[in-house]
C-alpha positions as a printed NumPy array, in Angstrom:
array([[-27.944,  14.635, -31.191],
       [-26.52 ,  11.166, -30.621],
       [-25.967,   9.566, -27.223],
       [-22.482,   8.385, -26.128],
       [-21.764,   4.812, -27.123],
       [-21.521,   3.153, -23.692],
       [-20.76 ,  -0.248, -25.226],
       [-17.665,   1.189, -26.928],
       [-16.496,   2.744, -23.641],
       [-16.948,  -0.608, -21.893],
       [-15.046,  -2.399, -24.632],
       [-12.152,   0.046, -24.322],
       [-12.113,  -0.374, -20.561],
       [-12.017,  -4.161, -20.92 ],
       [ -9.164,  -3.931, -23.393],
       [ -7.139,  -1.758, -20.985],
       [ -7.804,  -4.176, -18.122],
       [ -6.766,  -7.144, -20.286],
       [ -3.567,  -5.374, -21.343],
       [ -2.815,  -4.626, -17.689],
       [ -3.197,  -8.293, -16.726],
       [ -1.27 ,  -9.737, -19.683],
       [  1.504,  -7.143, -19.892],
       [  1.619,  -5.572, -16.408],
       [  5.143,  -4.169, -16.664],
       [  4.503,  -2.529, -20.028],
       [  1.248,  -1.129, -18.66 ],
       [  3.066,   0.475, -15.718],
       [  5.96 ,   1.746, -17.808],
       [  3.555,   3.624, -20.078],
       [  2.365,   5.502, -16.992],
       [  5.861,   5.96 , -15.595],
       [  6.999,   7.617, -18.792],
       [  4.501,  10.367, -17.959],
       [  5.683,  10.53 , -14.298],
       [  2.389,   9.115, -13.07 ],
       [  1.143,   5.82 , -11.724],
       [ -2.106,   4.033, -12.571],
       [ -3.67 ,   5.3  ,  -9.326],
       [ -2.828,   8.878, -10.459],
       [ -0.119,   9.379,  -7.83 ],
       [  3.131,  11.152,  -8.687],
       [  6.065,   8.731,  -8.471],
       [  7.374,  10.068,  -5.14 ],
       [  4.041,  10.428,  -3.337],
       [  2.841,   8.048,  -0.615],
       [ -0.77 ,   6.979,  -0.289],
       [ -3.247,   8.581,   2.096],
       [ -2.488,   7.566,   5.68 ],
       [ -4.788,   7.208,   8.693],
       [ -3.933,   6.328,  12.314],
       [ -6.58 ,   5.467,  14.925],
       [ -5.292,   4.815,  18.482],
       [ -6.909,   2.854,  21.294],
       [ -9.198,   0.557,  19.315],
       [ -8.526,  -2.59 ,  21.4  ],
       [-10.096,  -2.104,  24.822],
       [ -8.5  ,  -5.243,  26.275],
       [ -4.951,  -4.085,  25.419],
       [ -2.778,  -1.672,  27.395],
       [ -2.001,   0.167,  24.169],
       [ -3.235,  -0.241,  20.603],
       [ -3.552,   1.482,  17.255],
       [ -4.735,   0.871,  13.719],
       [ -2.639,   2.269,  10.867],
       [ -3.833,   2.404,   7.281],
       [ -1.644,   3.372,   4.308],
       [ -3.794,   3.226,   1.217],
       [ -5.474,  -0.156,   1.523],
       [ -2.685,  -1.696,   3.605],
       [ -4.082,  -2.004,   7.128],
       [ -2.325,  -2.993,  10.378],
       [ -3.657,  -3.394,  13.905],
       [ -1.098,  -3.309,  16.736],
       [ -1.865,  -4.225,  20.351],
       [  0.411,  -4.255,  23.41 ],
       [ -0.16 ,  -6.304,  26.563],
       [  2.04 ,  -5.685,  29.607],
       [  2.998,  -8.423,  32.07 ],
       [  5.327,  -8.457,  35.085],
       [  8.393, -10.684,  34.738],
       [ 11.651, -11.367,  36.554],
       [ 14.451,  -9.543,  34.694],
       [ 17.524, -11.406,  33.515],
       [ 20.691, -11.349,  35.599],
       [ 22.485,  -9.687,  32.663],
       [ 20.007,  -6.775,  32.622],
       [ 18.499,  -6.545,  36.11 ],
       [ 17.349,  -2.942,  35.558],
       [ 15.627,  -3.475,  32.196],
       [ 12.337,  -4.796,  30.921],
       [ 11.76 ,  -6.519,  27.582],
       [  9.708,  -6.2  ,  24.414],
       [  8.569,  -9.262,  22.474],
       [  7.147,  -8.632,  18.996],
       [  5.232, -10.891,  16.653],
       [  3.866, -10.035,  13.224],
       [  0.833, -11.974,  12.001],
       [ -0.498, -12.41 ,   8.447],
       [ -3.823, -14.277,   8.647],
       [ -5.393, -15.589,   5.408],
       [ -7.905, -12.736,   5.449],
       [ -5.152, -10.214,   4.617],
       [ -4.27 , -11.52 ,   1.156],
       [ -5.308, -14.227,  -1.334],
       [ -1.657, -15.321,  -1.458],
       [ -1.763, -16.391,   2.218],
       [ -3.164, -19.9  ,   2.491],
       [ -4.994, -21.212,   5.562],
       [ -2.834, -23.465,   7.696],
       [  0.425, -22.207,   6.205],
       [  2.331, -19.236,   7.672],
       [  3.108, -16.462,   5.201],
       [  6.755, -16.44 ,   4.104],
       [  6.999, -12.681,   4.676],
       [  5.743, -12.751,   8.286],
       [  8.932, -13.882,  10.112],
       [ 11.097, -11.593,   7.964],
       [  8.977,  -8.524,   8.734],
       [  8.741,  -9.543,  12.393],
       [ 12.54 ,  -9.698,  12.716],
       [ 13.025,  -6.365,  10.935],
       [ 10.407,  -4.666,  13.108],
       [ 11.955,  -5.981,  16.309],
       [ 15.456,  -4.933,  15.22 ],
       [ 14.225,  -1.47 ,  14.218],
       [ 12.32 ,  -0.759,  17.432],
       [ 15.165,  -1.93 ,  19.665],
       [ 18.054,  -0.388,  17.693],
       [ 16.296,   2.977,  17.36 ],
       [ 16.144,   3.354,  21.147],
       [ 12.522,   4.488,  20.92 ],
       [ 11.712,   2.667,  24.168],
       [ 14.09 ,   2.98 ,  27.102],
       [ 14.051,  -0.539,  28.543],
       [ 15.211,   0.823,  31.905],
       [ 11.9  ,   2.674,  32.109],
       [ 10.219,  -0.739,  32.21 ],
       [ 12.002,  -1.71 ,  35.434],
       [  9.834,  -2.002,  38.557],
       [ 12.19 ,  -3.356,  41.222],
       [ 15.821,  -3.848,  40.237],
       [ 16.645,  -7.517,  39.813],
       [ 13.183,  -8.587,  40.956],
       [ 10.452,  -7.258,  38.701],
       [ 10.165,  -5.543,  35.313],
       [  7.644,  -5.177,  32.546],
       [  7.478,  -7.491,  29.559],
       [  5.663,  -5.835,  26.663],
       [  4.032,  -8.253,  24.225],
       [  3.463,  -6.429,  20.941],
       [  1.307,  -8.225,  18.381],
       [  0.779,  -6.698,  14.945],
       [ -1.946,  -8.109,  12.712],
       [ -2.034,  -7.452,   8.993],
       [ -5.688,  -6.998,   8.087],
       [ -5.112,  -6.055,   4.444],
       [ -1.823,  -6.522,   2.576],
       [ -1.526,  -4.105,  -0.343],
       [  2.176,  -3.263,  -0.391],
       [  4.668,  -1.515,   1.919],
       [  3.782,  -3.873,   4.772],
       [  6.815,  -2.956,   6.888],
       [  5.995,   0.773,   6.744],
       [  2.4  ,   0.291,   7.889],
       [  3.38 ,  -2.232,  10.573],
       [  6.054,   0.075,  12.01 ],
       [  3.635,   3.009,  12.016],
       [  1.023,   0.955,  13.886],
       [  3.659,  -0.117,  16.438],
       [  4.809,   3.471,  17.04 ],
       [  1.205,   4.618,  17.475],
       [  0.449,   1.727,  19.858],
       [  3.448,   2.595,  22.046],
       [  2.283,   6.205,  22.088],
       [ -1.155,   5.016,  23.203],
       [  0.29 ,   2.64 ,  25.812],
       [ -0.525,   3.2  ,  29.48 ],
       [  1.593,   1.261,  31.979],
       [ -0.79 ,  -0.484,  34.42 ],
       [ -0.866,   0.268,  38.141],
       [  0.986,  -2.334,  40.252],
       [  1.924,  -2.658,  43.913],
       [  3.651,  -4.967,  46.397],
       [  1.335,  -7.403,  48.16 ],
       [  1.84 ,  -8.787,  51.68 ],
       [  4.107, -11.531,  50.306],
       [  6.411,  -9.022,  48.642],
       [  5.241,  -9.877,  45.116],
       [  4.29 ,  -7.401,  42.411],
       [  0.557,  -7.532,  41.699],
       [ -1.662,  -5.652,  39.286],
       [ -4.272,  -3.324,  40.747],
       [ -7.764,  -3.671,  39.324],
       [ -9.671,  -0.732,  37.981],
       [-12.05 ,  -0.724,  40.943],
       [-11.887,   1.783,  43.79 ],
       [-12.544,  -0.489,  46.754],
       [-10.817,   0.083,  50.087],
       [ -8.356,  -2.829,  49.708],
       [ -7.041,  -1.474,  46.431],
       [ -6.794,   2.02 ,  47.857],
       [ -4.837,   0.725,  50.842],
       [ -2.335,  -1.196,  48.706],
       [ -1.838,   1.714,  46.344],
       [ -1.29 ,   4.159,  49.19 ],
       [  1.112,   2.072,  51.296],
       [  2.918,  -0.263,  48.913],
       [  2.538,   1.19 ,  45.451],
       [  5.266,   0.758,  42.868],
       [  3.449,   3.209,  40.623],
       [  0.273,   4.845,  41.911],
       [ -1.359,   5.584,  38.575],
       [ -1.194,   4.582,  34.947],
       [  1.637,   6.286,  33.124],
       [  2.891,   6.849,  29.613],
       [  6.274,   5.825,  28.274],
       [  8.763,   8.494,  27.244],
       [  9.392,   7.755,  23.572],
       [ 12.638,   8.937,  21.968],
       [ 14.217,   8.596,  18.522],
       [ 10.918,   7.484,  17.022],
       [ 11.514,   5.57 ,  13.767],
       [  9.651,   6.263,  10.531],
       [ 10.098,   4.298,   7.327],
       [  9.45 ,   4.547,   3.608],
       [  9.705,   1.738,   1.081],
       [ 10.599,   2.62 ,  -2.502],
       [ 10.839,   0.653,  -5.742],
       [ 13.842,   1.208,  -8.002],
       [ 12.989,   0.448, -11.623],
       [ 15.294,   1.603, -14.42 ],
       [ 15.537,   5.371, -13.875],
       [ 12.324,   5.553, -11.859],
       [ 11.819,   5.661,  -8.077],
       [  8.335,   4.851,  -6.787],
       [  7.502,   5.657,  -3.166],
       [  5.097,   3.543,  -1.108],
       [  4.415,   0.782,  -3.67 ],
       [  1.253,  -1.285,  -3.897],
       [  1.307,  -5.073,  -3.994],
       [  0.88 ,  -4.99 ,  -7.773],
       [  3.884,  -2.702,  -8.168],
       [  6.   ,  -4.832,  -5.824],
       [  5.118,  -7.988,  -7.748],
       [  6.342,  -6.76 , -11.147],
       [  9.368,  -4.651, -10.194],
       [ 12.377,  -6.249,  -8.558],
       [ 14.321,  -3.854,  -6.343],
       [ 12.82 ,  -2.659,  -3.052],
       [ 14.612,  -0.252,  -0.708],
       [ 13.257,   0.582,   2.749],
       [ 14.757,   3.579,   4.539],
       [ 14.216,   3.984,   8.29 ],
       [ 14.929,   7.374,   9.852],
       [ 14.344,   8.651,  13.361],
       [ 12.59 ,  11.888,  14.283],
       [ 15.915,  13.755,  13.907],
       [ 16.387,  12.458,  10.339],
       [ 19.204,  10.182,  11.459],
       [ 19.51 ,   6.867,   9.611],
       [ 18.349,   3.904,  11.692],
       [ 18.57 ,   1.244,   9.002],
       [ 18.341,   0.585,   5.285],
       [ 16.97 ,  -2.637,   3.819],
       [ 17.24 ,  -3.755,   0.219],
       [ 15.575,  -6.772,  -1.355],
       [ 15.431,  -8.049,  -4.906],
       [ 17.423,  -6.853,  -7.885],
       [ 20.535,  -8.415,  -9.335],
       [ 22.899,  -5.552,  -8.527],
       [ 23.367,  -3.176,  -5.637],
       [ 21.234,  -0.069,  -5.814],
       [ 23.271,   2.799,  -7.163],
       [ 24.183,   5.488,  -4.644],
       [ 22.319,   8.367,  -6.301],
       [ 19.082,   6.37 ,  -6.214],
       [ 19.574,   5.519,  -2.531],
       [ 20.159,   9.208,  -1.77 ],
       [ 16.901,  10.022,  -3.543],
       [ 15.119,   7.378,  -1.448],
       [ 16.528,   8.946,   1.727],
       [ 15.249,  12.374,   0.68 ],
       [ 11.809,  10.944,   0.005],
       [ 11.932,   9.227,   3.406],
       [ 12.679,  12.559,   5.098],
       [  9.638,  14.145,   3.485],
       [  7.545,  11.148,   4.449],
       [  8.762,  11.303,   8.067],
       [  7.544,  14.902,   8.282],
       [  4.123,  13.833,   7.005],
       [  3.909,  10.991,   9.523],
       [  4.999,  13.215,  12.421],
       [  2.21 ,  15.597,  11.503],
       [ -0.31 ,  12.741,  11.372],
       [  0.831,  11.504,  14.779],
       [  1.027,  15.026,  16.235],
       [ -2.423,  14.732,  17.788],
       [ -1.09 ,  11.792,  19.811],
       [  1.614,  13.999,  21.401],
       [  4.566,  12.321,  19.673],
       [  7.603,  14.611,  19.472]])
């Protein structure tokens, strides 16, 4: 009885890998014709998703989100500011998205990634337009003091669908956020209260507290997103970097927890995405939103 020819198996594997590198689109289309992708996913299925809250001890709220290999770490730091005269009863949120060289070989040291400011702007627009955070809830003393939330999102591994993973990490970080304890000092200024339990702190908290204990934000209209690739008659949900690099048209659908459309982004492609394909993307996004709500359910997100 003969043994399997391992050298022949290796040769075949090398030939497949070479074909994939030289003719990537043809390689993918052979899989698509069988309604599968090279990673064995059905066309409309997203990758496995993990969310871990509270990983940054120095932040007021943080979370790590991982979709497939794409990994994002979000951290929120709260500071007291003087509100603007136009919005004296509202706080602010400032967001920045970072792509360090470690996240992808295409990001060069010393040069900012082209995608970073685009994703940063889209994330900021999505979070504010969705109404997830009520900025009035960040007010401390009308016209005098309010919270400024600095949200930094770091891409640790960029393997496609960066916006989806970044938004998920931001939502999870806001869910994990605890507003610090602050009080009025003798000069009438808002000051943070340390974590200690000495008598001075206790006295300030008891007599002049603005909020006596750490508190959570009330999150509403939480946004969830799904990026899809449109290629010929195929729709691929949650693409990898390789898929994004060889197929032109990307559509990102953002829905809130009530399945209401928050926004729709399209990039690439020479023509507008046809309406039936967009409808299919929206349906896939609704299914994905249900999955993400279930994943975040342990964090008490409604």
